[in-house]
Short mmCIF file of C-alpha atoms in Angstrom, two decimals:
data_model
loop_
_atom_site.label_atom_id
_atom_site.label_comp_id
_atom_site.label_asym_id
_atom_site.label_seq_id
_atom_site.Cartn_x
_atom_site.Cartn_y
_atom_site.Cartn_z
CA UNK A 1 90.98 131.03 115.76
CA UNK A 2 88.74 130.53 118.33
CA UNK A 3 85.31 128.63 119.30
CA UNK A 4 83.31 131.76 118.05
CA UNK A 5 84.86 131.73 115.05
CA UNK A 6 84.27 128.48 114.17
CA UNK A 7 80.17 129.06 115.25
CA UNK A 8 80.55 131.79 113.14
CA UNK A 9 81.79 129.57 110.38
CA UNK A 10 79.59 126.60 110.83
CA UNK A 11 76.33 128.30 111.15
CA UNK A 12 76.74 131.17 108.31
CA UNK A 13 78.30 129.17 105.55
CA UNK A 14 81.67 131.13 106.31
CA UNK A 15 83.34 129.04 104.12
CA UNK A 16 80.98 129.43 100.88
CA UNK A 17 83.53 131.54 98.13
CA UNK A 18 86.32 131.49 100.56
CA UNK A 19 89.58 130.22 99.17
CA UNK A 20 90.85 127.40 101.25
CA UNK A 21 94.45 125.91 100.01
CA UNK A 22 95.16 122.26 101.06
CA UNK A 23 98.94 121.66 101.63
CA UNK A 24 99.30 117.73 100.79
CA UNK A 25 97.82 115.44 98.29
CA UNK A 26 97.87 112.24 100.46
CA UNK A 27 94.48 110.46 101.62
CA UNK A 28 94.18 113.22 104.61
CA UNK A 29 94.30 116.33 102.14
CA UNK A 30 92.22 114.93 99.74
CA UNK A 31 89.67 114.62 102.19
CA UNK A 32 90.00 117.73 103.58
CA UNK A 33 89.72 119.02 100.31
CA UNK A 34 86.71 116.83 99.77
CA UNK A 35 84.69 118.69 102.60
CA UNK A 36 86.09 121.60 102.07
CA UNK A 37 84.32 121.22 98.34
CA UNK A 38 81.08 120.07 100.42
CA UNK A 39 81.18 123.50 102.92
CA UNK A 40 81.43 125.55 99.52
CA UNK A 41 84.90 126.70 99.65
CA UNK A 42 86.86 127.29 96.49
CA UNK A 43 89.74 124.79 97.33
CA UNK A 44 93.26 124.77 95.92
CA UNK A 45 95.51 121.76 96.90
CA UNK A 46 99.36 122.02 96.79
CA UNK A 47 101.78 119.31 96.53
CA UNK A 48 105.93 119.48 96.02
CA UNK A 49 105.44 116.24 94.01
CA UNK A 50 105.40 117.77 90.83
CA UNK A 51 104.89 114.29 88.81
CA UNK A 52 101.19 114.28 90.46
CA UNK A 53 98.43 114.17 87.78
CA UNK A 54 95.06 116.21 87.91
CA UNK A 55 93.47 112.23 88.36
CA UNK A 56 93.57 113.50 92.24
CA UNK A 57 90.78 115.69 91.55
CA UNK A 58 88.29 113.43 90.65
CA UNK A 59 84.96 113.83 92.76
CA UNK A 60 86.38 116.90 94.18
CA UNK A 61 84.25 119.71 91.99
CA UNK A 62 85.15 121.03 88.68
CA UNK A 63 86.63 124.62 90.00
CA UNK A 64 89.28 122.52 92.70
CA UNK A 65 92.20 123.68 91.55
CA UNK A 66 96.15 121.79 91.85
CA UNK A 67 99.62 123.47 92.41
CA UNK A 68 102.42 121.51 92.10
CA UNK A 69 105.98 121.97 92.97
CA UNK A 70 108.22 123.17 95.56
CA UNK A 71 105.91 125.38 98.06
CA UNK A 72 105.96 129.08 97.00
CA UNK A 73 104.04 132.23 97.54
CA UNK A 74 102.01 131.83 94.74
CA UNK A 75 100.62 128.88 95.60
CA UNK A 76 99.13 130.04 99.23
CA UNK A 77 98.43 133.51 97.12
CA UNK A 78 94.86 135.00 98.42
CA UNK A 79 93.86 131.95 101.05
CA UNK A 80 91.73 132.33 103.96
CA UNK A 81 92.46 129.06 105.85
CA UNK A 82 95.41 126.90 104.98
CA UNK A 83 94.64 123.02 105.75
CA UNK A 84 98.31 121.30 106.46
CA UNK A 85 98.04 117.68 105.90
CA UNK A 86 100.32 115.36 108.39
CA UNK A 87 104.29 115.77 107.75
CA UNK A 88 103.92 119.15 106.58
CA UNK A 89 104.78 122.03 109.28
CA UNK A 90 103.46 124.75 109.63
CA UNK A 91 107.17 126.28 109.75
CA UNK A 92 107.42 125.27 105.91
CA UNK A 93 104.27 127.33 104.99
CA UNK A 94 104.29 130.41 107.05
CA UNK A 95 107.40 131.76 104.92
CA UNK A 96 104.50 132.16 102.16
CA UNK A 97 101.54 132.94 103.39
CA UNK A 98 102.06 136.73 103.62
CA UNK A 99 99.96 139.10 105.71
CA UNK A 100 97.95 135.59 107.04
CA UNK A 101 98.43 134.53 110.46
CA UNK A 102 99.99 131.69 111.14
CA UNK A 103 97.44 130.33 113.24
CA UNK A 104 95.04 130.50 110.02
CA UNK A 105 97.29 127.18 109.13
CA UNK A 106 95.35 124.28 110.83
CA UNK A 107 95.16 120.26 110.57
CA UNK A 108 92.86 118.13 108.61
CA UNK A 109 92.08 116.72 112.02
CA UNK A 110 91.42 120.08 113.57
CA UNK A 111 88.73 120.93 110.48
CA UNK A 112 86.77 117.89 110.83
CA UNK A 113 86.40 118.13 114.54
CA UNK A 114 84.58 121.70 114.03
CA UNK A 115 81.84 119.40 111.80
CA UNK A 116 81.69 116.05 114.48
CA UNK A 117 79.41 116.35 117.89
CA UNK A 118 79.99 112.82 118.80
CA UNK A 119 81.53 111.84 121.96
CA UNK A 120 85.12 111.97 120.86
CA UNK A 121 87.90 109.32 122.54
CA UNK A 122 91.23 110.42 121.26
CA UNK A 123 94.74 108.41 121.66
CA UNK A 124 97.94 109.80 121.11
CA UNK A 125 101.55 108.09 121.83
CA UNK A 126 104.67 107.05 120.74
CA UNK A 127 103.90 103.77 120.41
CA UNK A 128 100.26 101.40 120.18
CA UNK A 129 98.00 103.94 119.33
CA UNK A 130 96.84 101.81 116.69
CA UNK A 131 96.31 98.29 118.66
CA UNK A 132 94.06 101.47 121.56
CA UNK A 133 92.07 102.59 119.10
CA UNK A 134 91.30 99.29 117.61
CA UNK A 135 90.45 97.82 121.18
CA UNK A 136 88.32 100.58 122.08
CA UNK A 137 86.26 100.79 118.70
CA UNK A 138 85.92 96.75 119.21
CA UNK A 139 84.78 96.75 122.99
CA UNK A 140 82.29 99.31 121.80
CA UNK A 141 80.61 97.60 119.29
CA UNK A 142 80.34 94.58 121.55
CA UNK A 143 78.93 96.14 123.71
CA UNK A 144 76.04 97.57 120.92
CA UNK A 145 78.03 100.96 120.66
CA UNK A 146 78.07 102.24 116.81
CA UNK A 147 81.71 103.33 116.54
CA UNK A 148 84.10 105.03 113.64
CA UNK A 149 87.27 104.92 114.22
CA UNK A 150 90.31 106.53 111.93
CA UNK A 151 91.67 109.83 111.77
CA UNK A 152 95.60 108.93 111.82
CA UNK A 153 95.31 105.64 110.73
CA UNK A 154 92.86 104.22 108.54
CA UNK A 155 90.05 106.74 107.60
CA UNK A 156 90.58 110.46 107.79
CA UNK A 157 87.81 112.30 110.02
CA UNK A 158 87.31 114.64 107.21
CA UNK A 159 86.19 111.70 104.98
CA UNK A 160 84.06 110.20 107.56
CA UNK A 161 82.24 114.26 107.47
CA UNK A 162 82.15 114.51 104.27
CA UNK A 163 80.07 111.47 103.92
CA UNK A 164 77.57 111.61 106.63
CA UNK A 165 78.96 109.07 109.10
CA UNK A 166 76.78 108.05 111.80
CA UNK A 167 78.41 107.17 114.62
CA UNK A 168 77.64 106.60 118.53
CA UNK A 169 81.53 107.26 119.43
CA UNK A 170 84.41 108.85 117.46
CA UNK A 171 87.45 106.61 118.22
CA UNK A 172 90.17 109.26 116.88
CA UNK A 173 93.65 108.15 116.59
CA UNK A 174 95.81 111.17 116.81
CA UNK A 175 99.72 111.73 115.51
CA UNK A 176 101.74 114.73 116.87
CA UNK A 177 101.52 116.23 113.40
CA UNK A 178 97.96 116.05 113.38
CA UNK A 179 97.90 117.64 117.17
CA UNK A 180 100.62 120.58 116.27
CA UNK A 181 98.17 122.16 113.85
CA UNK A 182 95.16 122.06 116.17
CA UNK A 183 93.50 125.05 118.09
CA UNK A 184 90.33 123.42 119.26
CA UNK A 185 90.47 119.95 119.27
CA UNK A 186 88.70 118.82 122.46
CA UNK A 187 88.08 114.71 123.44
CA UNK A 188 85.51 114.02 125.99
CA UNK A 189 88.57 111.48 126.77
CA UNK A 190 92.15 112.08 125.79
CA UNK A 191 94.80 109.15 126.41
CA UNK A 192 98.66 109.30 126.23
CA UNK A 193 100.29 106.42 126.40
CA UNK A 194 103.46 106.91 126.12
CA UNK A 195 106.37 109.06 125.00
CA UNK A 196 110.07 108.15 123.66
CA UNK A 197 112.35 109.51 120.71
CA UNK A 198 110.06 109.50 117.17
CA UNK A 199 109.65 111.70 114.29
CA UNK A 200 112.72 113.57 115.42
CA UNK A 201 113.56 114.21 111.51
CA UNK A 202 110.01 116.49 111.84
CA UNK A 203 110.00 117.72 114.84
CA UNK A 204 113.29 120.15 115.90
CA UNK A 205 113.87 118.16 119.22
CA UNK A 206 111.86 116.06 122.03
CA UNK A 207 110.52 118.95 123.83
CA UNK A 208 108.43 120.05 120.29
CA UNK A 209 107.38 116.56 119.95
CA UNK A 210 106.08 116.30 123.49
CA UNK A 211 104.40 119.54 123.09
CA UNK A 212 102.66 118.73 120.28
CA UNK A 213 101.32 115.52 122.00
CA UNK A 214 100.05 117.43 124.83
CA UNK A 215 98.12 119.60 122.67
CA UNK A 216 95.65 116.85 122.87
CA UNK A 217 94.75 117.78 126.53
CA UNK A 218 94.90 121.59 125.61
CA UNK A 219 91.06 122.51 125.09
CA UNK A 220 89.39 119.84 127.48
CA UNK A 221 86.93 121.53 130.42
CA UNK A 222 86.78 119.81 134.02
CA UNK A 223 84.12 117.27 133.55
CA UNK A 224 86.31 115.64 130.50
CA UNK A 225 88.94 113.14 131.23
CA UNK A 226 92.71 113.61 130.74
CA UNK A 227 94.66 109.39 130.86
CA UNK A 228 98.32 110.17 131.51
CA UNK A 229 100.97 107.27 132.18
CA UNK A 230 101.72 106.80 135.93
CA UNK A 231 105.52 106.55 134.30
CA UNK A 232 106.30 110.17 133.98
CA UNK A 233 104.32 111.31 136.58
CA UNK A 234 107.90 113.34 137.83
CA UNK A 235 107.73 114.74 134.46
CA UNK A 236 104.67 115.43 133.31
CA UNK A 237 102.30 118.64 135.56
CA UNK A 238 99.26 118.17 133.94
CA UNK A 239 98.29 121.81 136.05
CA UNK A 240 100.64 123.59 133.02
CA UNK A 241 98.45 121.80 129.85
CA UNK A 242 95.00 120.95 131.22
CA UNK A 243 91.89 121.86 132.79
CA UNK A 244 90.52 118.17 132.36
CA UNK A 245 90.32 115.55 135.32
CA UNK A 246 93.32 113.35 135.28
CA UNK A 247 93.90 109.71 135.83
CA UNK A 248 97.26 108.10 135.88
CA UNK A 249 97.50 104.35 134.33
CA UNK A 250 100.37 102.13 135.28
CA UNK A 251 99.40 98.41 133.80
CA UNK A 252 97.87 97.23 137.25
CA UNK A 253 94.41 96.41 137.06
CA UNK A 254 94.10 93.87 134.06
CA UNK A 255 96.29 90.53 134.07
CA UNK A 256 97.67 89.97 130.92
CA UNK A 257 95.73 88.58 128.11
CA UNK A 258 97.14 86.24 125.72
CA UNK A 259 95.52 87.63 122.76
CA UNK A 260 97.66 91.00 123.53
CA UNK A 261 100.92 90.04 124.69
CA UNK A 262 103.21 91.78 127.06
CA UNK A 263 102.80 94.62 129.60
CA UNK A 264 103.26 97.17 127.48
CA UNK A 265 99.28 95.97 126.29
CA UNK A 266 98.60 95.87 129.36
CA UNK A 267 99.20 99.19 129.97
CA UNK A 268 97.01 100.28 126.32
CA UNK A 269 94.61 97.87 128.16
CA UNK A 270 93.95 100.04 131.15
CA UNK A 271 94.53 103.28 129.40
CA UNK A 272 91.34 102.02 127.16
CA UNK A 273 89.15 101.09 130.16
CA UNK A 274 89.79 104.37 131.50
CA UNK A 275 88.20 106.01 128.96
CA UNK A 276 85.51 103.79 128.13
CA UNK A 277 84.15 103.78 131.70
CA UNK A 278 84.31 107.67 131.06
CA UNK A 279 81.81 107.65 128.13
CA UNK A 280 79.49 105.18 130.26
CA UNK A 281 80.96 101.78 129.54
CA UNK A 282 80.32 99.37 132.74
CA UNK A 283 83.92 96.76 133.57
CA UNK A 284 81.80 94.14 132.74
CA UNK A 285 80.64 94.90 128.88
CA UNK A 286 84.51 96.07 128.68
CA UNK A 287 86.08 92.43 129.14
CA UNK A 288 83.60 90.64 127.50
CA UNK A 289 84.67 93.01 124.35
CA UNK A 290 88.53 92.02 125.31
CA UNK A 291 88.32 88.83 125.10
CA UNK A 292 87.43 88.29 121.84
CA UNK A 293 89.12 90.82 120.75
CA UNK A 294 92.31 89.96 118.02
CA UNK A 295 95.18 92.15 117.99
CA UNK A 296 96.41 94.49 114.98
CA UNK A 297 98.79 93.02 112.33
CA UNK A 298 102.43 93.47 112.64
CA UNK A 299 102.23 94.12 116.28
CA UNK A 300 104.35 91.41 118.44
CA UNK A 301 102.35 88.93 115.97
CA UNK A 302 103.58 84.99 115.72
CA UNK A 303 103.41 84.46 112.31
CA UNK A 304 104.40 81.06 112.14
CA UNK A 305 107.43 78.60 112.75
CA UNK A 306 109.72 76.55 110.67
CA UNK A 307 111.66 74.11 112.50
CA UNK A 308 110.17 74.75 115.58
CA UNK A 309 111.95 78.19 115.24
CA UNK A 310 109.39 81.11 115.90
CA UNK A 311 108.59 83.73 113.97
CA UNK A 312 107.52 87.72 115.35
CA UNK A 313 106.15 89.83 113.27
CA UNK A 314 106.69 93.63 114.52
CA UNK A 315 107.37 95.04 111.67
CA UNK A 316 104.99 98.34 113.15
CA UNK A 317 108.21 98.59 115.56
CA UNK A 318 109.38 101.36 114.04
CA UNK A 319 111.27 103.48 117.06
CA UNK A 320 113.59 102.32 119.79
CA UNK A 321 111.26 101.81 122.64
CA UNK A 322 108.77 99.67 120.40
CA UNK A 323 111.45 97.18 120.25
CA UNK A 324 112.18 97.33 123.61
CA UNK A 325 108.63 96.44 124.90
CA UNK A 326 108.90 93.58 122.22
CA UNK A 327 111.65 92.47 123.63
CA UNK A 328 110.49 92.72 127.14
CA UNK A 329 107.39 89.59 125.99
CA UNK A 330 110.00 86.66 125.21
CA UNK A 331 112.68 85.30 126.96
CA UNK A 332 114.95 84.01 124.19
CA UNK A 333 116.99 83.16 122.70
CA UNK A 334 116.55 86.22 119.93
CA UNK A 335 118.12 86.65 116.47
CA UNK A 336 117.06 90.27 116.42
CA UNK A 337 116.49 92.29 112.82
CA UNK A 338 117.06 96.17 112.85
CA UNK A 339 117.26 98.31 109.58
CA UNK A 340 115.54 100.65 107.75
CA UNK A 341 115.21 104.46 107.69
CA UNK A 342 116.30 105.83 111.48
CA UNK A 343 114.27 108.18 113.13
CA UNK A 344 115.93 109.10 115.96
CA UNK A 345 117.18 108.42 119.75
CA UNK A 346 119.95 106.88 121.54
CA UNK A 347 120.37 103.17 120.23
CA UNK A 348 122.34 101.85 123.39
CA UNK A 349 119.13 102.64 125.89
CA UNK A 350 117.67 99.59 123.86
CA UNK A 351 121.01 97.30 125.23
CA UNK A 352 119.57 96.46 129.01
CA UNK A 353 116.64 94.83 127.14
CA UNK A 354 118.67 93.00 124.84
CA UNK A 355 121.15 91.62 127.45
CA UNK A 356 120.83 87.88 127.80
CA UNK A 357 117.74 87.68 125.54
CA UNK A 358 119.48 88.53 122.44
CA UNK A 359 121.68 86.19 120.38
CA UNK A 360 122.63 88.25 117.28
CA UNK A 361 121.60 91.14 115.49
CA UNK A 362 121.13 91.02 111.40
CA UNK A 363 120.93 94.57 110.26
CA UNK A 364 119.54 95.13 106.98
CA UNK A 365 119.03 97.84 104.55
CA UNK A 366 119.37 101.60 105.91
CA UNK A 367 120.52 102.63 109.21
CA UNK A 368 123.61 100.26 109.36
CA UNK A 369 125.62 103.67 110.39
CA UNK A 370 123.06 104.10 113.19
CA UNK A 371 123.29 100.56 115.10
CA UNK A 372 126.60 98.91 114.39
CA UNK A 373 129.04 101.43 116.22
CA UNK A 374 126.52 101.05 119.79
CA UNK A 375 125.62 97.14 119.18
CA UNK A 376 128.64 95.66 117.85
CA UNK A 377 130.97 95.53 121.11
CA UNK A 378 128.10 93.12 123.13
CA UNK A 379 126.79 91.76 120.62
CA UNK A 380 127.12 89.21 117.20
CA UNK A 381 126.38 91.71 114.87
CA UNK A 382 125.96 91.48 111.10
CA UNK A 383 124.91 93.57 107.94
CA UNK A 384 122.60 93.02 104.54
CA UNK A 385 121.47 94.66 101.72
CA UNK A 386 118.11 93.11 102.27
CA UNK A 387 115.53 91.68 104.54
CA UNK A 388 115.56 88.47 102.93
CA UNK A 389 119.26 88.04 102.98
CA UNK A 390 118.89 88.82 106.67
CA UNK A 391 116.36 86.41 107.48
CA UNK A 392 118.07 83.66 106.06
CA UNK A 393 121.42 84.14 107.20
CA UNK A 394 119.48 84.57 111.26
CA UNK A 395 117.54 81.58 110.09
CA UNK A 396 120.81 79.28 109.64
CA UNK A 397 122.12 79.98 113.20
CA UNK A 398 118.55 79.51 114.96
CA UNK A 399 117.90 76.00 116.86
CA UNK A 400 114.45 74.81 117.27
CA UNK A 401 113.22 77.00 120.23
CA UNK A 402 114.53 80.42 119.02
CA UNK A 403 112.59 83.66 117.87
CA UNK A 404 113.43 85.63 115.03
CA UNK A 405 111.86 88.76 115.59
CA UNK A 406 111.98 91.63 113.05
CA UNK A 407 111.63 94.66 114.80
CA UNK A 408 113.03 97.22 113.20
CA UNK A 409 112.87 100.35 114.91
CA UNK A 410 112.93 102.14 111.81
CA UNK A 411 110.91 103.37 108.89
CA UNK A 412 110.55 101.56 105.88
CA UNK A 413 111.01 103.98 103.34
CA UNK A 414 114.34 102.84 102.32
CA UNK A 415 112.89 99.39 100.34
CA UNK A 416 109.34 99.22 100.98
CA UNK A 417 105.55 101.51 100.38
CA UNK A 418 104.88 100.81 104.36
CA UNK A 419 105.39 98.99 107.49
CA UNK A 420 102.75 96.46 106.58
CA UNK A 421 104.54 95.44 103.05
CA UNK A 422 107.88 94.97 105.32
CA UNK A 423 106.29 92.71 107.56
CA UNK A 424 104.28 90.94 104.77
CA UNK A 425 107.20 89.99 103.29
CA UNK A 426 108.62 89.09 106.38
CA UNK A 427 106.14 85.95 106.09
CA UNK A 428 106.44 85.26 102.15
CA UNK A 429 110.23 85.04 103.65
CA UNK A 430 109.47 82.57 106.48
CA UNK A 431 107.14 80.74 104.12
CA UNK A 432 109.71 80.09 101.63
CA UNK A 433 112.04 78.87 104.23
CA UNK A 434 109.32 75.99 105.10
#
């Protein structure tokens, strides 16, 4: 597909009586399937869950058709365009989609964008895309900037389409799932922040997970603004992936603020200035926004204490290097908790942070197999079925001055709906224990 196409599509109704099939009945395909409904498309969503119920379909339009069951040809039978929703590649579709090209399969993200003129700021990352995006959307609108901000977390763009949004600034965060299905995605400012091993049970290795990031710098011109960390500069040749004006960010130019612990905020800090003073944004309306700004849930966040023993919330920790830049804001002592649904990477590059910091380790849940054999010869190292058990067995050997910090590095598939119900009952826990 190509910009013409899409002009082609936007301006003649293209997609009136066209068949469009949704892959994915989550929030992102349903509102994919939502505009897709508004442009006039016949739309047919598939889902392997066959236990869904035609409920979905409410508000979508009384010819929106659902498929359920393991993908098939008949399912993608006769489509035009194939929306993917996130965590479905494109590699499990194109064995059905017969004589259409693969590149006909596209992202939720990569529809909506054809529909949104507003300056776009786009972050994309391993880890604290969400805590960027947040900042940026809140430094806008103190400084009188109308702002939406979703797309990967939160509200899908396709909703925000579908429903008229107004907005001065889109303020898009963007996963590598969303980015592998786009073809013209293009931010006025595109940030990286960061890259280590994640989603490695999607993508086939690290080099298709970094290419898929990258594919947010793909379609940028030279008067749009490429935010790249000064970290893998030896790494990274932004020549091979962008035509876009770069500028490197290495966690320099703003002190650290003790609303956003750490310098790995400082870093999300800069990376968010950087593109802010891009769309217009003067230093001075950017740290009055900062300053009263309140960081995400789950995200380094002291919950509490109990016995003067302190309590870290990062249950949003969910890969190796996330607990290694929440190690890197306390000094210890640390009764460490790690368990849940592994997603990949070399546990013993997280031992240098945890030297002399941490005390113990309580594993719980999944991914025992994962962090005993390359933890247990340095450290005290211990297993549970469950968080709770965990926390209260880490809890008994704490002294008044510790930190129990639950950062996972994992999923939380294995026992909970979501990172957020982990942590939350990471504080019923701590509550309890009061």
């Amino acid at each position: 597909m190509d910009s013409a196409f899409v002009e082609q599509v936007t301006s003649t109704r293209m997609f009136t009586g066209r068949l469009a099939v949704v892959a994915g009945a989550g929030r992102s395909g349903l509102a994919a399937a939502k505009l897709l409904h508004k442009l006039k498309a016949t739309v047919r969503i598939v889902d392997s869950n066959e236990n869904l119920s035609t409920d979905i379909l409410e508000g979508l339009g009384p010819d929106t058709e659902l498929m359920t069951g393991p993908f098939c040809e008949e399912q993608f039978a006769g489509a035009d365009v194939i929306i993917a929703s996130p965590g479905i590649p494109a590699r499990k579709i194109a064995p059905f989609i017969g004589n259409l090209p693969e590149r006909a399969i596209i992202s939720e993200l990569e529809l909506a964008s054809w529909f949104a003129n507003e300056p776009k700021i786009a972050i994309t990352g391993t880890n604290g895309k969400t805590t960027t995006t947040a900042l940026i959307k809140h430094i806008l609108e103190s400084a009188g900037r109308k702002a939406f901000a979703g797309a990967n977390y939160g509200t899908p763009l396709s909703e925000f389409i579908a429903a008229d949004g107004k907005a001065d600034v889109l303020v898009l965060e963007v996963s590598s799932f969303q980015l592998q299905n786009c073809r013209l995605f293009r931010p006025q400012a595109a940030i990286l922040l960061n890259i280590s091993p994640n989603h490695l049970n999607y993508h086939e290795d690290m080099d298709e997970y970094l290419q898929a990031k990258l594919k947010i710098f793909e379609r940028q011109s030279e008067d749009e603004l490429a935010i790249l960390p000064a970290d893998m500069k030896n790494e990274l040749d932004p020549a091979t992936f962008t035509k876009a004006e770069v500028k490197w960010f290495d966690g320099s130019t703003f002190e650290e603020q003790p609303n956003l612990p750490g310098f790995h905020n400082r870093l999300n800090i800069e990376a968010a200035w950087l593109a802010l003073e891009k769309i217009g944004l003067t230093r001075e309306e950017f740290e009055a926004g900062l300053k009263t700004f309140e960081g995400k849930p789950h995200r380094v966040q002291e919950i509490g204490s109990v016995d003067g023993i302190r309590f870290i919330d990062d249950s949003k920790g969910t890969n190796l290097d996330a607990v290694r830049a929440a190690l890197d804001t306390f000094e210890g002592p640390v009764h460490l908790l790690l368990g849940g649904v592994f997603k990949g990477g070399d546990v013993s590059e997280i031992i240098p942070a945890m030297r002399g910091k941490v005390a113990e380790v309580g594993l719980f849940g999944a991914g025992r197999e994962h962090f005993e054999p390359a933890l247990k010869d340095e450290f005290k190292i211990s297993w549970y079925e469950n968080l709770e058990k965990a926390v209260r067995a880490l809890f008994a050997n704490a002294q008044a001055g510790d930190i129990i910090l639950l950062s996972p590095a994992t999923a939380s598939f294995d026992a909970y709906s979501g990172y957020e119900a982990r942590g939350d009952d990471f504080k019923r826990i701590m509550e309890e224990l009061s």
